[in-house]
PDB file of C-alpha atoms in Angstrom:
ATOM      1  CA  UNK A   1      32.983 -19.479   4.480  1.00  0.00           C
ATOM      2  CA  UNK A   2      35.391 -16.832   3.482  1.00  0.00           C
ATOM      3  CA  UNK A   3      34.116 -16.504   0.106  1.00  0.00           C
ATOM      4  CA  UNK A   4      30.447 -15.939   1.411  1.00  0.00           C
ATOM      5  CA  UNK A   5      31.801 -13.308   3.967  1.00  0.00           C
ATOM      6  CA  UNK A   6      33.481 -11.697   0.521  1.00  0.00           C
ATOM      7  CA  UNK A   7      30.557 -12.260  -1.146  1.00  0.00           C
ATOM      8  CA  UNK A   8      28.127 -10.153   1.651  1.00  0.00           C
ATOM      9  CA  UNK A   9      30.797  -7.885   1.988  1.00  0.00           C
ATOM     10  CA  UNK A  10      31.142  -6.520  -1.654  1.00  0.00           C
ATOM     11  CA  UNK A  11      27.288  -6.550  -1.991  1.00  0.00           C
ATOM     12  CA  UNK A  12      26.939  -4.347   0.989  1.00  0.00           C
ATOM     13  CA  UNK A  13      29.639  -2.080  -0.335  1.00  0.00           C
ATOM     14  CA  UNK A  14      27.821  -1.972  -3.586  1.00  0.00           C
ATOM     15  CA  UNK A  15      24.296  -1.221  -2.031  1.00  0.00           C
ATOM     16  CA  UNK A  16      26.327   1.623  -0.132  1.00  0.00           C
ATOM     17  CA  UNK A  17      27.843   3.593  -2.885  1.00  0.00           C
ATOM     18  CA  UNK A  18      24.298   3.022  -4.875  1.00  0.00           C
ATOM     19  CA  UNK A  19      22.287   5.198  -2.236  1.00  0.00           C
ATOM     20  CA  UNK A  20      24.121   7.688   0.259  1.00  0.00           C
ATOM     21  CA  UNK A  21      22.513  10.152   2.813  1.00  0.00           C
ATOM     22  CA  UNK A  22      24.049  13.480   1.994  1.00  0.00           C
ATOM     23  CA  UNK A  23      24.158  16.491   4.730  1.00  0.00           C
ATOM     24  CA  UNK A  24      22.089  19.361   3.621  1.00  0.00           C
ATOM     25  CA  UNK A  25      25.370  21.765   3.443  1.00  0.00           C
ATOM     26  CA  UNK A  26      26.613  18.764   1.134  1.00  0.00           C
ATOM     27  CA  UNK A  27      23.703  19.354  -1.667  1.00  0.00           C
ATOM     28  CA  UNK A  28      24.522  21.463  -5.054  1.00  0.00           C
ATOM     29  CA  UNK A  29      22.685  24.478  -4.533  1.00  0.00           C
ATOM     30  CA  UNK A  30      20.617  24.168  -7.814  1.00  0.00           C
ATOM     31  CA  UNK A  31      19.435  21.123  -6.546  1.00  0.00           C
ATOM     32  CA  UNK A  32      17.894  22.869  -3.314  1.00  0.00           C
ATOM     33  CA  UNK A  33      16.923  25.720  -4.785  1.00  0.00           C
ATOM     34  CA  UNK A  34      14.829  23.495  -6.903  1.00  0.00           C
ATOM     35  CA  UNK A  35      13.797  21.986  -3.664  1.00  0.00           C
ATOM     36  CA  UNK A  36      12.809  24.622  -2.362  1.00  0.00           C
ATOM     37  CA  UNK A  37      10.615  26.540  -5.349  1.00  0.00           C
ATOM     38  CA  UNK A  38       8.553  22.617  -5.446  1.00  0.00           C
ATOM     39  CA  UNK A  39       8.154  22.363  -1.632  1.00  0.00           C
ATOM     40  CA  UNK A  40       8.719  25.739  -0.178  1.00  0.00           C
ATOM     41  CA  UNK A  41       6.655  24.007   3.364  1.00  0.00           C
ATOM     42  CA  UNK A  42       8.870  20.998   4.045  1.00  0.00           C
ATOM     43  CA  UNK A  43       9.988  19.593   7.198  1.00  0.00           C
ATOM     44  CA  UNK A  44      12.564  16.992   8.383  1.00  0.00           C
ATOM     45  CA  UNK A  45      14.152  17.128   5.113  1.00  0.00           C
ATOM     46  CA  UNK A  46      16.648  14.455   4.559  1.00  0.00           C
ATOM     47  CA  UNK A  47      19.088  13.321   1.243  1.00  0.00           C
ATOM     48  CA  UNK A  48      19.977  10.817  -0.404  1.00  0.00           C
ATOM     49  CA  UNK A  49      22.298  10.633  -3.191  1.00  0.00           C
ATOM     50  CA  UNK A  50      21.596   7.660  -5.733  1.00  0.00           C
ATOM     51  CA  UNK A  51      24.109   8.078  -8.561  1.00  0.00           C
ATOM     52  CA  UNK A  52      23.870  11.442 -10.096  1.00  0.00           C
ATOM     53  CA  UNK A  53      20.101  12.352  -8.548  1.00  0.00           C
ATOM     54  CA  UNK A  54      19.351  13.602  -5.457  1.00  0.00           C
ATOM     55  CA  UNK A  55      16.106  11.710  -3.735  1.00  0.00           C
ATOM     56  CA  UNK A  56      14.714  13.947  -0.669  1.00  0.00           C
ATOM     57  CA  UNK A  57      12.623  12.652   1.653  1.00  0.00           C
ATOM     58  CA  UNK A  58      10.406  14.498   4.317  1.00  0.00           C
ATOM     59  CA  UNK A  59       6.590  15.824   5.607  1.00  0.00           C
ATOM     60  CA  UNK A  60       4.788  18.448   4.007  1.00  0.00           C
ATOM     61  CA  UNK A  61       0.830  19.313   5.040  1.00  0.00           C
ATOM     62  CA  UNK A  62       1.261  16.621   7.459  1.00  0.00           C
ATOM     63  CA  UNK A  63       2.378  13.505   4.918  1.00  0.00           C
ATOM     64  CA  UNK A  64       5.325  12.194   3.650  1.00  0.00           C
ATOM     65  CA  UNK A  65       6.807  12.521   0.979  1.00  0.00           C
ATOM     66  CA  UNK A  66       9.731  12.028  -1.284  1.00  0.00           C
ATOM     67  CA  UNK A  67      11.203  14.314  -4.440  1.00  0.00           C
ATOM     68  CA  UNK A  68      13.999  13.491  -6.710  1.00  0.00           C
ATOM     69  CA  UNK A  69      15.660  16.090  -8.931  1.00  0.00           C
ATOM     70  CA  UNK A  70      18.465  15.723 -11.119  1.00  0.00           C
ATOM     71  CA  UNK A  71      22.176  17.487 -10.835  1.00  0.00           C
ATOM     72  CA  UNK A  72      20.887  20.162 -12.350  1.00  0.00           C
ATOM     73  CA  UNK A  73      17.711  21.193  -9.903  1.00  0.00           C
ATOM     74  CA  UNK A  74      15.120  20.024 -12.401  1.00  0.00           C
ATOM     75  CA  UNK A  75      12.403  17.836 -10.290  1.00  0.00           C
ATOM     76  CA  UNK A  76      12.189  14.655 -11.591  1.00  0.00           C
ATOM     77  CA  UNK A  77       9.452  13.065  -9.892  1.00  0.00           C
ATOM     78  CA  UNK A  78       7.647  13.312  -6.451  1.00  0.00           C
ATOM     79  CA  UNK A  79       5.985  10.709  -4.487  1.00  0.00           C
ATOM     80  CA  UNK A  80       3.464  11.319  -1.622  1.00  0.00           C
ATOM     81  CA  UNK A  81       2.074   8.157   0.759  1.00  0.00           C
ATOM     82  CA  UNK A  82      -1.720   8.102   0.639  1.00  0.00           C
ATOM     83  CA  UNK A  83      -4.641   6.042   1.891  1.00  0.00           C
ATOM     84  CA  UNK A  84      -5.057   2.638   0.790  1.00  0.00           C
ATOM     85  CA  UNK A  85      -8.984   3.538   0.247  1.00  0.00           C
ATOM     86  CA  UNK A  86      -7.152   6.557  -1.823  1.00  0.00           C
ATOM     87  CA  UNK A  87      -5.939   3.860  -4.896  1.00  0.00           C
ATOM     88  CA  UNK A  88      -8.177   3.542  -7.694  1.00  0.00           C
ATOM     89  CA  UNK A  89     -11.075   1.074  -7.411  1.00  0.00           C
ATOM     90  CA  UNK A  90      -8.818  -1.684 -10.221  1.00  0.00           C
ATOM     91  CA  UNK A  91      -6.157  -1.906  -7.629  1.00  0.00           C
ATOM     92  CA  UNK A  92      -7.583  -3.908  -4.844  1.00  0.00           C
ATOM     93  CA  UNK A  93      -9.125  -5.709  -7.821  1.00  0.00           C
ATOM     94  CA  UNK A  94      -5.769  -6.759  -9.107  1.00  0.00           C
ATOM     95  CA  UNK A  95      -4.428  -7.400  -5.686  1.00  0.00           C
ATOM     96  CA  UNK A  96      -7.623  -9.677  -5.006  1.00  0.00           C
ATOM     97  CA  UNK A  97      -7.304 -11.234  -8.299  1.00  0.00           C
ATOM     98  CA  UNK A  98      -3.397 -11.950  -8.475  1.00  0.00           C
ATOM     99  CA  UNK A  99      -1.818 -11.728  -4.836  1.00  0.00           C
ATOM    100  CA  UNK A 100      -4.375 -13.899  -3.065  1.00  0.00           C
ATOM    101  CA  UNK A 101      -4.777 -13.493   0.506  1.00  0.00           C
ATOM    102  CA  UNK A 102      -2.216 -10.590   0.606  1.00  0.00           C
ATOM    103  CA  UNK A 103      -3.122  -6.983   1.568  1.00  0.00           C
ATOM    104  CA  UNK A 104      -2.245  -3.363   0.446  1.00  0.00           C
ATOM    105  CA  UNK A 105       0.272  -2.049   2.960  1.00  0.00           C
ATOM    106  CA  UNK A 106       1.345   1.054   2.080  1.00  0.00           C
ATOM    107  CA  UNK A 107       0.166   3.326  -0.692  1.00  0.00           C
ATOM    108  CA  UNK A 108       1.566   6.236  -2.727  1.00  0.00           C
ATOM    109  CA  UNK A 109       1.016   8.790  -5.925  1.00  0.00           C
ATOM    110  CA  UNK A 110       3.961   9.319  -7.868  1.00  0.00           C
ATOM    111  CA  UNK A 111       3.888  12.542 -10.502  1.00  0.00           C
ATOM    112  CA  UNK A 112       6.770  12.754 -12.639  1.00  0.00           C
ATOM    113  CA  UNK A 113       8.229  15.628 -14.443  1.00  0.00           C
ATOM    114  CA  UNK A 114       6.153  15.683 -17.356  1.00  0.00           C
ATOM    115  CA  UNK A 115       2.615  15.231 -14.773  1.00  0.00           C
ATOM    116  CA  UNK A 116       2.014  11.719 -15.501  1.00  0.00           C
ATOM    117  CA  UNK A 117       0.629   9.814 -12.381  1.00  0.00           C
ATOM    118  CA  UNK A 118       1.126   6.431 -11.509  1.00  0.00           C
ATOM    119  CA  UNK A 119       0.225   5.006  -8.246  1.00  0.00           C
ATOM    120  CA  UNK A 120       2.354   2.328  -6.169  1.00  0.00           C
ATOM    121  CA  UNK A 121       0.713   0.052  -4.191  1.00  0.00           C
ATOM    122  CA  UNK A 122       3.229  -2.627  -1.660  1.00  0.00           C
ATOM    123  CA  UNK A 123       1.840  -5.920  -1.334  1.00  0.00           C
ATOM    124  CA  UNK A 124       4.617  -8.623   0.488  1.00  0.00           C
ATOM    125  CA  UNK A 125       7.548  -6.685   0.021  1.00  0.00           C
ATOM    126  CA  UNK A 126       6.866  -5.950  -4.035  1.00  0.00           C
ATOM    127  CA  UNK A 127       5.791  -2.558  -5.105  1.00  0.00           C
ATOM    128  CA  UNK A 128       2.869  -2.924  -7.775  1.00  0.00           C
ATOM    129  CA  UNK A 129       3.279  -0.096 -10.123  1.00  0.00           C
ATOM    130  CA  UNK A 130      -0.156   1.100 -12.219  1.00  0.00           C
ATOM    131  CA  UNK A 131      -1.166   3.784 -13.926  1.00  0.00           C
ATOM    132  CA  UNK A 132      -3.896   6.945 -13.193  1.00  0.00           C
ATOM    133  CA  UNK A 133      -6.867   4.324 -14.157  1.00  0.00           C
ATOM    134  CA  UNK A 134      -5.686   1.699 -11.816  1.00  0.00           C
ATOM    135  CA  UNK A 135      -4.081  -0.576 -14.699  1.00  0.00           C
ATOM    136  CA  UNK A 136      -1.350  -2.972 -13.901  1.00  0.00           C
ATOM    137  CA  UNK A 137       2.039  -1.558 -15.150  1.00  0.00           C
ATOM    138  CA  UNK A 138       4.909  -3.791 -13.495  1.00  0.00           C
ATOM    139  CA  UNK A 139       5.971  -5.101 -10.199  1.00  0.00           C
ATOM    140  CA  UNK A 140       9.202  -3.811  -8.769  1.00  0.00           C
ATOM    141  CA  UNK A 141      10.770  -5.646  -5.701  1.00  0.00           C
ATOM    142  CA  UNK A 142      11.062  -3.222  -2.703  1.00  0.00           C
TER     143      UNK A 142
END
């Protein structure tokens, strides 16, 4: 029993110095004035620190949305939830094909740095990853 408490224990320690919510005043200025310049209309900004990026999450135009920027300012990618009917057609293909009665329950468009899209689409707790066309890319457990 002790060694299972231990083991919970440690692995909530680890998933707590992975991913930390940061206070605004606590973010490297680069970082929000890089913030800023992408998503000059944000509201109820919040931070989290994973490692050496900065992941901000918060509403803009009336959706949420996420950003993450490295130590430096420089956005790395940013992530906005959209309509299921929003995903390319191949998705609820896929989905019908390979996840049988399961359904799309949350959607979102991801743009990294360089402007490639990909599109993430959560089906039972697994976020299916594909690209602009709709094509299956990976599955990433959420």
């Amino acid at each position: 029993m002790k060694k299972v408490f231990l083991l919970v224990a440690m692995y909530g320690f680890f998933i707590q110095s992975q991913a930390q919510s940061v206070m605004t005043k606590d973010v490297p200025a680069s970082i929000k004035a890089g913030f800023k310049k992408a998503h000059p209309n944000a509201k109820n900004l919040k931070w989290i620190k994973e490692g050496t990026t900065f992941e901000s999450e918060f509403t803009e135009n009336g959706g949420e949305r996420s950003a993450t920027f490295d130590d430096s300012g420089l956005l790395l990618e940013s992530e906005k939830n959209i309509k299921i009917a929003s995903l390319p057609a191949p998705v609820a293909k896929y989905v019908a094909d390979n996840h049988k009665g399961k359904k799309i329950t949350e959607a979102s468009k991801i743009k990294d740095r360089k402007g490639v899209v990909t599109y993430e689409a959560e089906v039972n707790g697994m976020d299916l990853i594909f690209d602009a066309k709709g094509n299956y890319i990976k599955s990433v457990k959420d």
